[in-house]
PDB file of C-alpha atoms in Angstrom:
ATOM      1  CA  UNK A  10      -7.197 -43.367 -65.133  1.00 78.00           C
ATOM      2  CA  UNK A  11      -3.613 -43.274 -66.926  1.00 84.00           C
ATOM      3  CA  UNK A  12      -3.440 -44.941 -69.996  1.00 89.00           C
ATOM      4  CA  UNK A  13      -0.106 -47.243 -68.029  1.00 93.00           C
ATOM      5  CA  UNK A  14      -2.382 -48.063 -65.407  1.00 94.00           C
ATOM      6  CA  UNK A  15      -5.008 -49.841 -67.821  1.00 94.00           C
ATOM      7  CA  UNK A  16      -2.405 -50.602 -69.605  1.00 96.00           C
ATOM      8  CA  UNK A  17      -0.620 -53.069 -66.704  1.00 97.00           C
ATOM      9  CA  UNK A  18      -4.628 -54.659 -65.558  1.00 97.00           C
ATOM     10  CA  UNK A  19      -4.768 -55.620 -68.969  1.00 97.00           C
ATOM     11  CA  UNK A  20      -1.596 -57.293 -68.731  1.00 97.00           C
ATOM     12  CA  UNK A  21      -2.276 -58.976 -65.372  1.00 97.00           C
ATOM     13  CA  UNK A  22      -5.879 -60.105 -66.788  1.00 96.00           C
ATOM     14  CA  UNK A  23      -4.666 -62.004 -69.384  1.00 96.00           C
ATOM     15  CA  UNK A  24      -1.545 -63.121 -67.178  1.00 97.00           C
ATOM     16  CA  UNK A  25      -4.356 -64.287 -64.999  1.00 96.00           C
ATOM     17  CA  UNK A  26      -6.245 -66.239 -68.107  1.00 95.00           C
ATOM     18  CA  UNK A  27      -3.320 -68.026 -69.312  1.00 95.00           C
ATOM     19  CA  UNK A  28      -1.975 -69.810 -65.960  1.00 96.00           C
ATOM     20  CA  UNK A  29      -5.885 -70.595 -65.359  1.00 96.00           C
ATOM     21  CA  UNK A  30      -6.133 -71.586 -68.529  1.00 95.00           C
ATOM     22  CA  UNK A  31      -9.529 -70.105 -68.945  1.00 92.00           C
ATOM     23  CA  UNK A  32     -10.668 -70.823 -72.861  1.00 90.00           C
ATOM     24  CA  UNK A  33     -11.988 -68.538 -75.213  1.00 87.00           C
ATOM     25  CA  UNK A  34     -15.700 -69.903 -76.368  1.00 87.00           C
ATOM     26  CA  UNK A  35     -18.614 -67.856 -77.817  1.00 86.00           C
ATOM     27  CA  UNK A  36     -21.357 -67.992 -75.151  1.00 84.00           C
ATOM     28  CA  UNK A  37     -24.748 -70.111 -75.847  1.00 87.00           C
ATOM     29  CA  UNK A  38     -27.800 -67.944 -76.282  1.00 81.00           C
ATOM     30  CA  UNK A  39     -29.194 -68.749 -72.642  1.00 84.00           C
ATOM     31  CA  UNK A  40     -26.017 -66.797 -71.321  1.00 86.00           C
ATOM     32  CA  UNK A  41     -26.180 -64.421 -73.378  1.00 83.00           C
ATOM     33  CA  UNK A  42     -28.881 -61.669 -70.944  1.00 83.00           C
ATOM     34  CA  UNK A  43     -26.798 -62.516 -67.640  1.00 87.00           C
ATOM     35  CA  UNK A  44     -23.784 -60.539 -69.598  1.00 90.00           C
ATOM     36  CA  UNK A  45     -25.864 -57.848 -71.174  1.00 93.00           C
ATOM     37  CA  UNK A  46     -25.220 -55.109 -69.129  1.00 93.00           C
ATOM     38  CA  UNK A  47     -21.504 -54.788 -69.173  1.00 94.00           C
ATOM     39  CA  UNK A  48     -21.692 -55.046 -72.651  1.00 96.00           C
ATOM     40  CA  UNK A  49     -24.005 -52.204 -73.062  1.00 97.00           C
ATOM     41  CA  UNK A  50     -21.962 -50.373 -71.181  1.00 97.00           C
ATOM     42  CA  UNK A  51     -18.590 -50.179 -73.145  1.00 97.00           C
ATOM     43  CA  UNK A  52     -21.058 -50.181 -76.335  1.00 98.00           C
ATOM     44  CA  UNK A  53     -22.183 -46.928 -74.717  1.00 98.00           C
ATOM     45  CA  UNK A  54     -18.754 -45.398 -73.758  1.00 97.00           C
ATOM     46  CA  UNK A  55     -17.472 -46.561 -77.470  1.00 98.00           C
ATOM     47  CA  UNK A  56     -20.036 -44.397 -78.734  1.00 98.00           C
ATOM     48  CA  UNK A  57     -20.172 -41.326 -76.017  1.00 97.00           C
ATOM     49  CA  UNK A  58     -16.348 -41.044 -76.335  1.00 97.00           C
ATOM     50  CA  UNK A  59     -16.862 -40.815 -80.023  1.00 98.00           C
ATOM     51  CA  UNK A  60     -19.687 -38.325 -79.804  1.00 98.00           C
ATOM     52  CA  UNK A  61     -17.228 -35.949 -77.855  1.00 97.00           C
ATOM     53  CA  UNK A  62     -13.893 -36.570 -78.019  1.00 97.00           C
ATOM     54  CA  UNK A  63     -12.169 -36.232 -74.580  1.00 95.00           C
ATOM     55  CA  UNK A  64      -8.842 -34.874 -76.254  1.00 95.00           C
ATOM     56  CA  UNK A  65      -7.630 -33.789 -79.897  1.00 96.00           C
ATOM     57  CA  UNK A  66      -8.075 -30.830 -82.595  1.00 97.00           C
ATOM     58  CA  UNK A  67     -11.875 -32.563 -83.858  1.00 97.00           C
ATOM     59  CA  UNK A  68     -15.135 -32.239 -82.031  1.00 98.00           C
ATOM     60  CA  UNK A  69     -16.076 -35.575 -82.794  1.00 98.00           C
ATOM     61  CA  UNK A  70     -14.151 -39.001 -83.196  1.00 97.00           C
ATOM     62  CA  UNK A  71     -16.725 -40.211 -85.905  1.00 97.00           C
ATOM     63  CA  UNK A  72     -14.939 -43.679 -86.158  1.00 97.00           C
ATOM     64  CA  UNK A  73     -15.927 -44.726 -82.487  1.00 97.00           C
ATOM     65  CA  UNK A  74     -18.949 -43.225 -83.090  1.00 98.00           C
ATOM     66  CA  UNK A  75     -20.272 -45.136 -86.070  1.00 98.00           C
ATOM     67  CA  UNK A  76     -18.364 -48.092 -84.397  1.00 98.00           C
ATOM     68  CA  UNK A  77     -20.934 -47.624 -81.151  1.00 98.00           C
ATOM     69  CA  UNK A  78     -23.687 -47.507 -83.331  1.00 98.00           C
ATOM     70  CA  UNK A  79     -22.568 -50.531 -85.651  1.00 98.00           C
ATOM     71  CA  UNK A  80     -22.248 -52.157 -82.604  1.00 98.00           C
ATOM     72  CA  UNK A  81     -25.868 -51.248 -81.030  1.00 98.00           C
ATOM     73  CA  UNK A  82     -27.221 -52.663 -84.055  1.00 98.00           C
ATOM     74  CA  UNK A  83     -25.276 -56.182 -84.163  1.00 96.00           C
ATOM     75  CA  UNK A  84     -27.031 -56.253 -80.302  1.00 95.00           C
ATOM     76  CA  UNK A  85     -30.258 -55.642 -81.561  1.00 97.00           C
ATOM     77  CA  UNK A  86     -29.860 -58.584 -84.178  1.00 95.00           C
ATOM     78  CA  UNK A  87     -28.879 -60.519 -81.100  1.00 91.00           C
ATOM     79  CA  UNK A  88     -31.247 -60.312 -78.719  1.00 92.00           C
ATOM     80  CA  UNK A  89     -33.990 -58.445 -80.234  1.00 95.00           C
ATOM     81  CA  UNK A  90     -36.689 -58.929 -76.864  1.00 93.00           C
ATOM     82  CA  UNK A  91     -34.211 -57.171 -75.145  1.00 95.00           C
ATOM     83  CA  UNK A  92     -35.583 -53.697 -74.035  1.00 96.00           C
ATOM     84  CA  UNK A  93     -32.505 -52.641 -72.618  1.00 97.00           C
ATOM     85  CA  UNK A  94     -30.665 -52.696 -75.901  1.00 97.00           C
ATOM     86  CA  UNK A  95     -33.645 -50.943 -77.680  1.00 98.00           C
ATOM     87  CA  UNK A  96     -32.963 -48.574 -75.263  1.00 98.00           C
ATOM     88  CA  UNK A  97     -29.407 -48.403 -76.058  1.00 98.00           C
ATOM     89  CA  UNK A  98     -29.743 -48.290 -79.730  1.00 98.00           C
ATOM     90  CA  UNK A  99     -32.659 -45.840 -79.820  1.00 98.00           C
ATOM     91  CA  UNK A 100     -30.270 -43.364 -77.890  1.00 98.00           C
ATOM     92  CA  UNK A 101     -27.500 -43.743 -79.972  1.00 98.00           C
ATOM     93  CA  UNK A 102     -30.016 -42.959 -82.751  1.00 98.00           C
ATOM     94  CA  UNK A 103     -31.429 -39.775 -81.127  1.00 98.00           C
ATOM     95  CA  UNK A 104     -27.714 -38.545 -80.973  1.00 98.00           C
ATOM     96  CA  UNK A 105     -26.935 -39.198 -83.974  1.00 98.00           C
ATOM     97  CA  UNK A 106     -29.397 -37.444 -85.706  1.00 98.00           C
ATOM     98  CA  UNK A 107     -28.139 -33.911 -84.633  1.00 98.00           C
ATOM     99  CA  UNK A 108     -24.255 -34.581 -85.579  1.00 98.00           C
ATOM    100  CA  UNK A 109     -24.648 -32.646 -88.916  1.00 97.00           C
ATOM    101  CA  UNK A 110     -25.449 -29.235 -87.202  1.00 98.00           C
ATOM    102  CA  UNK A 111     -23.096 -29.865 -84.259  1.00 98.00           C
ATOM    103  CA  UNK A 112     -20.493 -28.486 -85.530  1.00 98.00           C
ATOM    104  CA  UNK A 113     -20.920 -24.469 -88.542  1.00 97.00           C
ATOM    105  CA  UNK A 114     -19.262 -23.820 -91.594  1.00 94.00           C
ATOM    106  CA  UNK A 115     -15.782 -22.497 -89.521  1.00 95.00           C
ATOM    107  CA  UNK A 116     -15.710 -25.816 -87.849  1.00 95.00           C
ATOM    108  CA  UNK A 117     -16.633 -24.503 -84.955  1.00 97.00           C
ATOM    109  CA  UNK A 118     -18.952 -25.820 -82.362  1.00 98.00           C
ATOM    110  CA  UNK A 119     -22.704 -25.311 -81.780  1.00 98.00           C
ATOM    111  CA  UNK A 120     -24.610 -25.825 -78.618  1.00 97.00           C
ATOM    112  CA  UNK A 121     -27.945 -27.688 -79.009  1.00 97.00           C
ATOM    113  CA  UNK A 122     -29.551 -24.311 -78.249  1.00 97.00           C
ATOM    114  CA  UNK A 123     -28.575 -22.585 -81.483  1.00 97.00           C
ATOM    115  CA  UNK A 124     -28.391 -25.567 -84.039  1.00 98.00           C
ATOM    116  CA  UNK A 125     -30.282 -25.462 -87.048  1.00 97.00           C
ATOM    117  CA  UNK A 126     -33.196 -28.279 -86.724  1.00 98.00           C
ATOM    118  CA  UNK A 127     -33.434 -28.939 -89.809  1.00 97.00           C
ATOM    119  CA  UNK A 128     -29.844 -30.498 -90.521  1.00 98.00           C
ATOM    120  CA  UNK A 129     -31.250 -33.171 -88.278  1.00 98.00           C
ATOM    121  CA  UNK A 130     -31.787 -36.510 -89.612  1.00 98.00           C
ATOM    122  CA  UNK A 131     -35.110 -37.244 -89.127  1.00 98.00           C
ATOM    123  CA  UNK A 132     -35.029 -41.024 -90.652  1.00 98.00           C
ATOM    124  CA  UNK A 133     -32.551 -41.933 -87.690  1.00 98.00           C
ATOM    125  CA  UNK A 134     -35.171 -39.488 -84.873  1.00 98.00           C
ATOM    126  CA  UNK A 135     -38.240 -41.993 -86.676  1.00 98.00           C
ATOM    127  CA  UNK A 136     -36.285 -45.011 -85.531  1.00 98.00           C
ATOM    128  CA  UNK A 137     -34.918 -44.035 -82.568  1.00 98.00           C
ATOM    129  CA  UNK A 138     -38.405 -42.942 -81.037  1.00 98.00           C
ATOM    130  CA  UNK A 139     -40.047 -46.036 -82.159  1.00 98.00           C
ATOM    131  CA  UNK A 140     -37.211 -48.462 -80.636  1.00 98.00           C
ATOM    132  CA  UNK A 141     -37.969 -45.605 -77.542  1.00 98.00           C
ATOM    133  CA  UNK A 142     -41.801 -46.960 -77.167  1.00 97.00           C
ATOM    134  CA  UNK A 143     -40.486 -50.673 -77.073  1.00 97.00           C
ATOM    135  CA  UNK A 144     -37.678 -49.791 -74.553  1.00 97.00           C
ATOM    136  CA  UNK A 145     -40.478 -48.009 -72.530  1.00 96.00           C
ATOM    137  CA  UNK A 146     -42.847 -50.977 -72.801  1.00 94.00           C
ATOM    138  CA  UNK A 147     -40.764 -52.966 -69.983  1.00 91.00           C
ATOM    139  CA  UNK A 148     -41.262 -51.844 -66.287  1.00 89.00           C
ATOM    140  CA  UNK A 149     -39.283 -50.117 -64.810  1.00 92.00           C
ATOM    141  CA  UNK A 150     -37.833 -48.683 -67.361  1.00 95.00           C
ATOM    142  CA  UNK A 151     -33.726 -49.086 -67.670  1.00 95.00           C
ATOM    143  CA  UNK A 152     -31.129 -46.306 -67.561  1.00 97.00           C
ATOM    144  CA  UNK A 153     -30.736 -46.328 -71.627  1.00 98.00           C
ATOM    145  CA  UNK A 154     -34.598 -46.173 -72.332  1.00 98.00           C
ATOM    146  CA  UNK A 155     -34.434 -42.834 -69.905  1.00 98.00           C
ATOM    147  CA  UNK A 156     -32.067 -41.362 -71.519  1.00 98.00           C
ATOM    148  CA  UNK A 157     -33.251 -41.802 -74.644  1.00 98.00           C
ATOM    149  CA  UNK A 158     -36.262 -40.291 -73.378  1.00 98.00           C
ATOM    150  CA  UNK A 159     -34.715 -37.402 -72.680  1.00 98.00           C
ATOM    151  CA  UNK A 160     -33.073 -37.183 -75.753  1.00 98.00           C
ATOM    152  CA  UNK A 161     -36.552 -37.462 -77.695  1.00 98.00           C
ATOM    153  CA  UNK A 162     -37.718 -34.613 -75.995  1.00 98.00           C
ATOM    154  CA  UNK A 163     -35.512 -32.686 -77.535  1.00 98.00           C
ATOM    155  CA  UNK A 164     -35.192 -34.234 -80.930  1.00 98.00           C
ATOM    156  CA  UNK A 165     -38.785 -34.028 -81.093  1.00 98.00           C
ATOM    157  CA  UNK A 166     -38.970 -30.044 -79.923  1.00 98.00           C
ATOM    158  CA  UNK A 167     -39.842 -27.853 -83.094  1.00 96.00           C
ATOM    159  CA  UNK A 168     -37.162 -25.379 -81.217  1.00 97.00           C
ATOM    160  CA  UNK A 169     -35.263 -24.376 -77.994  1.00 97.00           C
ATOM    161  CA  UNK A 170     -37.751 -22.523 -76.630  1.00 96.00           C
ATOM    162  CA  UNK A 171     -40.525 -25.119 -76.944  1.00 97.00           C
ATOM    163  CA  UNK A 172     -38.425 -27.688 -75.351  1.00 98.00           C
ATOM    164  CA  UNK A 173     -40.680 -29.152 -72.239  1.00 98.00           C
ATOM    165  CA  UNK A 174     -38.171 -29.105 -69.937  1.00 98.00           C
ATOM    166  CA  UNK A 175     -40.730 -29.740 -66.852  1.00 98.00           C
ATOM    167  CA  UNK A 176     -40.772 -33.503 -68.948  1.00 98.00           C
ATOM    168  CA  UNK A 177     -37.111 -33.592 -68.852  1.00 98.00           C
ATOM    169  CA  UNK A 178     -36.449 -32.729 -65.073  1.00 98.00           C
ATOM    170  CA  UNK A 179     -39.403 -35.808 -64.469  1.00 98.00           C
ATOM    171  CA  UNK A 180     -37.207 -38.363 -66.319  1.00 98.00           C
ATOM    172  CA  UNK A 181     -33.820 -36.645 -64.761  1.00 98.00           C
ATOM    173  CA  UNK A 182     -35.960 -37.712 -61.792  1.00 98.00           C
ATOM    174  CA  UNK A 183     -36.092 -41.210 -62.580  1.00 97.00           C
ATOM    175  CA  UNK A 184     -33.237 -41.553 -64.002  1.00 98.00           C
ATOM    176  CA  UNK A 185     -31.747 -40.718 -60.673  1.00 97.00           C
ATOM    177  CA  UNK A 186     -33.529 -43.539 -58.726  1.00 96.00           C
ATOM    178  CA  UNK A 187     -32.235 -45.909 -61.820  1.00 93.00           C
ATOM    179  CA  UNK A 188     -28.692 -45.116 -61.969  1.00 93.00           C
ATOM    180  CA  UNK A 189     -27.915 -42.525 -59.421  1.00 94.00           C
ATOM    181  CA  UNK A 190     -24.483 -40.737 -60.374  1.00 94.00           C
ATOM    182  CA  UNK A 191     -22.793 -37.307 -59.976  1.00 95.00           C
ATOM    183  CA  UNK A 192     -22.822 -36.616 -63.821  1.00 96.00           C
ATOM    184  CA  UNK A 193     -26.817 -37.667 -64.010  1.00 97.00           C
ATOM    185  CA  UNK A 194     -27.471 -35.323 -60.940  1.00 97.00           C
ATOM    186  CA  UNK A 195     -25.614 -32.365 -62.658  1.00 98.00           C
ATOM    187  CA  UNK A 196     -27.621 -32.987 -66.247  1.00 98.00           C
ATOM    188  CA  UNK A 197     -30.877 -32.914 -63.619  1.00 98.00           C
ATOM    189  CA  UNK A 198     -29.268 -29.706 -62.307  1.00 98.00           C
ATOM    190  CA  UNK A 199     -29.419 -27.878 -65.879  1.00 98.00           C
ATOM    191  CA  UNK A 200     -32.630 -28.988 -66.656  1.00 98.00           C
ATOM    192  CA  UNK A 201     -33.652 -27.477 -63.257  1.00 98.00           C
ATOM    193  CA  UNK A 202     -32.428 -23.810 -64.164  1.00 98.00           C
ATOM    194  CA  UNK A 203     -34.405 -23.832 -67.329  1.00 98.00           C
ATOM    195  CA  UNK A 204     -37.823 -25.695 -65.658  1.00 98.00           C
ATOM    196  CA  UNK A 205     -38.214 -23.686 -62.744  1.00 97.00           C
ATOM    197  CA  UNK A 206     -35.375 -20.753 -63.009  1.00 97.00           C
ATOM    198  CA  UNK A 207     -31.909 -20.166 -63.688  1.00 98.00           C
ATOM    199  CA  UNK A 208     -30.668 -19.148 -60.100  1.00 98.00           C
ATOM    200  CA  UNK A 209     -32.029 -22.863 -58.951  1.00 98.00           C
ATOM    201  CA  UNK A 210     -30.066 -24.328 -61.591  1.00 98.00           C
ATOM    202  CA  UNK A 211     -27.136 -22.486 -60.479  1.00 98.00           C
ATOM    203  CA  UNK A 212     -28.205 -23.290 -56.833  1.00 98.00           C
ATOM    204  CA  UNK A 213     -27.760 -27.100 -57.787  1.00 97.00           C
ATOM    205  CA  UNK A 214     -24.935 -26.852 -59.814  1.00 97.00           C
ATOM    206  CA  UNK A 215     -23.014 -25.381 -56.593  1.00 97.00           C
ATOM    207  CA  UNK A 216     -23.629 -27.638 -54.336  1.00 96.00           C
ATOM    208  CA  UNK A 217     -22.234 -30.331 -56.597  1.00 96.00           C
ATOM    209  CA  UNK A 218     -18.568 -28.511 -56.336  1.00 91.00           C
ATOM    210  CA  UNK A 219     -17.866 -30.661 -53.685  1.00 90.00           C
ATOM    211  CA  UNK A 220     -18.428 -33.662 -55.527  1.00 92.00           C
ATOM    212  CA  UNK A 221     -15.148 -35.660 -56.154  1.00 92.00           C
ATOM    213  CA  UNK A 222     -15.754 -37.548 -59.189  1.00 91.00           C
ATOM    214  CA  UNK A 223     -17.081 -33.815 -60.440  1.00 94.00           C
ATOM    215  CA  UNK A 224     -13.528 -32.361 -59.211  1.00 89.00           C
ATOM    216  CA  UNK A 225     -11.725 -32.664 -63.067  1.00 91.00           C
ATOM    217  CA  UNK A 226     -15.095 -32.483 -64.944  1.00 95.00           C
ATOM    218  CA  UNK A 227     -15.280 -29.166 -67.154  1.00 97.00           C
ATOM    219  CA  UNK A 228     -18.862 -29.724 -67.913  1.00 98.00           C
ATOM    220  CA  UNK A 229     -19.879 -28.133 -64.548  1.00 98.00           C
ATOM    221  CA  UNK A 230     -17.594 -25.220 -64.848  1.00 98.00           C
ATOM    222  CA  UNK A 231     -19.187 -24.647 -67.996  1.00 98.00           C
ATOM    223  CA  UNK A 232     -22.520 -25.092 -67.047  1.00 98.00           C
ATOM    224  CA  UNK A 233     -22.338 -22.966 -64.302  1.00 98.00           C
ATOM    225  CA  UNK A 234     -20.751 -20.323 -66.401  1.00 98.00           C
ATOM    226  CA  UNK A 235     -23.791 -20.287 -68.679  1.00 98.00           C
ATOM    227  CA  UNK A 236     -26.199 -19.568 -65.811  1.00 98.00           C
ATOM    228  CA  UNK A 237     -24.021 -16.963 -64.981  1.00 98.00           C
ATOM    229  CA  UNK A 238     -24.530 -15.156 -68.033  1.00 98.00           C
ATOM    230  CA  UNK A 239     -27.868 -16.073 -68.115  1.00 98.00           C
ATOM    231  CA  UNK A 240     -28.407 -14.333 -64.598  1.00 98.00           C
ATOM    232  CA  UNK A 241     -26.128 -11.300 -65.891  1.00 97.00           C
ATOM    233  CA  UNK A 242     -23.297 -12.033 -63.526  1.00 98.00           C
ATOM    234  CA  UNK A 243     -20.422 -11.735 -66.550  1.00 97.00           C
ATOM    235  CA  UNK A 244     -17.275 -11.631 -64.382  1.00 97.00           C
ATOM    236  CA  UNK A 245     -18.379 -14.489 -62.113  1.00 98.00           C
ATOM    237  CA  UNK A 246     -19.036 -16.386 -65.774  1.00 98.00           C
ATOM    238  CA  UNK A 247     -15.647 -15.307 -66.885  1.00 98.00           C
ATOM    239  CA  UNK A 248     -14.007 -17.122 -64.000  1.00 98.00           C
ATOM    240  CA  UNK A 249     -16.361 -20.324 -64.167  1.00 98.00           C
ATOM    241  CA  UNK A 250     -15.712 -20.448 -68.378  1.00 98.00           C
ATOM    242  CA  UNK A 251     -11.804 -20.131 -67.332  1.00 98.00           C
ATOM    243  CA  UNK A 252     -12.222 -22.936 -65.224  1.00 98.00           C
ATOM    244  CA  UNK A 253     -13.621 -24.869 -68.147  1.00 98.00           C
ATOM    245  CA  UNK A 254     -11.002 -24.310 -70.277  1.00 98.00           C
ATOM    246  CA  UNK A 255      -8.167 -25.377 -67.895  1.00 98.00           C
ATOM    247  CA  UNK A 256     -10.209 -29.121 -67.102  1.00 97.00           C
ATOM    248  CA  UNK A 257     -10.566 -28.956 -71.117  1.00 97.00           C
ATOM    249  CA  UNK A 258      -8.060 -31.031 -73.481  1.00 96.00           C
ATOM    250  CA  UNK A 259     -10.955 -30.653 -76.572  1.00 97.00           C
ATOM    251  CA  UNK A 260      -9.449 -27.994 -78.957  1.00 98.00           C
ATOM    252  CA  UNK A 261     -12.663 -27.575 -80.226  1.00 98.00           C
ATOM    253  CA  UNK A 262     -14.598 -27.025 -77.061  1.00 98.00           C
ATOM    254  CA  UNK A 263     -11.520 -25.194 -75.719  1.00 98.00           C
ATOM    255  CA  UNK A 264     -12.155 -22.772 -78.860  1.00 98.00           C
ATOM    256  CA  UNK A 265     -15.430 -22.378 -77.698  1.00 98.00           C
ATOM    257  CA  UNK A 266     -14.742 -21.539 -74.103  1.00 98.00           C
ATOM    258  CA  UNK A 267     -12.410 -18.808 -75.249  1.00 98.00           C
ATOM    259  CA  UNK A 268     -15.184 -17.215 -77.494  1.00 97.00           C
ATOM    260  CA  UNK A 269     -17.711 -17.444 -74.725  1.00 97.00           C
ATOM    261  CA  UNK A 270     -14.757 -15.748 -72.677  1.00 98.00           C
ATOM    262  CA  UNK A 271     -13.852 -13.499 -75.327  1.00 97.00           C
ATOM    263  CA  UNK A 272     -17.915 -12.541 -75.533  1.00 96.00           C
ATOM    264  CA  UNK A 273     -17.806 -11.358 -72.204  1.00 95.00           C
ATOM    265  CA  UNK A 274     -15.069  -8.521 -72.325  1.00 82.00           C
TER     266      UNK A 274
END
């Protein structure tokens, strides 16, 4: 939403605190789990909108970043039981460990396919997979356990092309009876083309077009586009990358996109 429009609920909400005169108190402990959630949430979009900056010339926003994860650990002091936020923290773990090759010498960014492995920190993948087995101990599993999952997979593949991605599309699976979304079903969508083919990928990724909360998200345009080269349809790829670029504000990804488009002349 527009910055204004946060902007003026913010300014109604504490409007709203003041004539109810609503105090400010540090909950007990024995509130603390019945509030978890929500704060696990913003703890998680702290740290995703760090990961990937939405807008600006950097890849990365490392301040929210190491802010998500600062946070994740001051949970973990909290309420160590908790198996959601080992689940939390052991993702934020897993995705920190590949920052280092995210981005070559040129600045320039790298797509999990092609990063070198061995930049990875492999004291933060340790942690993060052994928080993972605690998260996983509760049943059902949560939403940040699952991804994290997914994320060990990967962190834990010796390369790209011995990635199990028949394990990934089974926790994409239950990830989408967890937390059903548009954006989980489109992740579930890529890890479809490279399971069981690249044309049911594609397949997935079209029938999500029609998706509104999709409608502004370059992600699928640039998924889609990769398919497309994949399946050696270039000028259909060059349309989809184009696409990408437009719903893009990231210079650096938008740098990308124009090499990718660039590729394809």
């Amino acid at each position: 939403m527009p910055e204004s429009t946060m902007a003026a609920r913010i300014t109604r909400a504490k409007k709203k605190i003041a004539a109810a005169h609503i105090p400010y108190r540090v909950p007990p402990a024995s509130e603390l789990h019945e509030r978890v959630d929500g704060v696990l949430a913003v703890v998680y979009l702290v740290y995703t909108t760090g990961h990937t900056a939405p807008s600006g010339t950097k890849l990365m926003r490392r301040d929210l970043a190491e802010r998500g994860l600062e946070l994740a650990r001051m949970l973990r002091v909290l309420l160590p039981a908790d198996p959601d936020v080992a689940g939390l923290l052991a993702l934020v773990l897993l995705a920190e460990a590949r920052t280092a090759a995210r981005l070559d010498g040129h600045r320039d960014m790298v797509l999990l396919e092609n990063q070198d492995r061995s930049a990875w920190d492999r004291q933060s993948i340790n942690e993060g997979v052994a928080l993972l087995r605690e998260a996983l101990a509760a049943r059902p599993p949560g939403r940040f356990a699952l991804m994290a999952a997914i994320a060990a997979v990967h962190d834990e593949s010796a390369s790209w092309s011995e990635t199990d991605w028949q394990e990934i599309l089974g926790l994409y699976d239950l990830l989408m009876e967890r937390w059903p979304s548009p954006v989980v079903r489109l992740n579930r969508a890529i890890a479809l083309g490279f399971a069981a083919g690249y044309a049911e990928g594609l397949a997935e990724l079209d029938a999500l077009g029609a998706e509104p909360q999709l409608a502004g998200y370059p992600y699928l345009a640039a998924a889609r586009g990769d398919f497309l080269v994949r399946l050696g349809r270039a000028e259909e790829a060059r349309v989809a990358f184009e696409e990408a670029l437009i719903l893009t504000d990231n210079d650096v990804e938008q740098q990308f996109l124009r090499a990718r488009i660039a590729g394809l002349a």
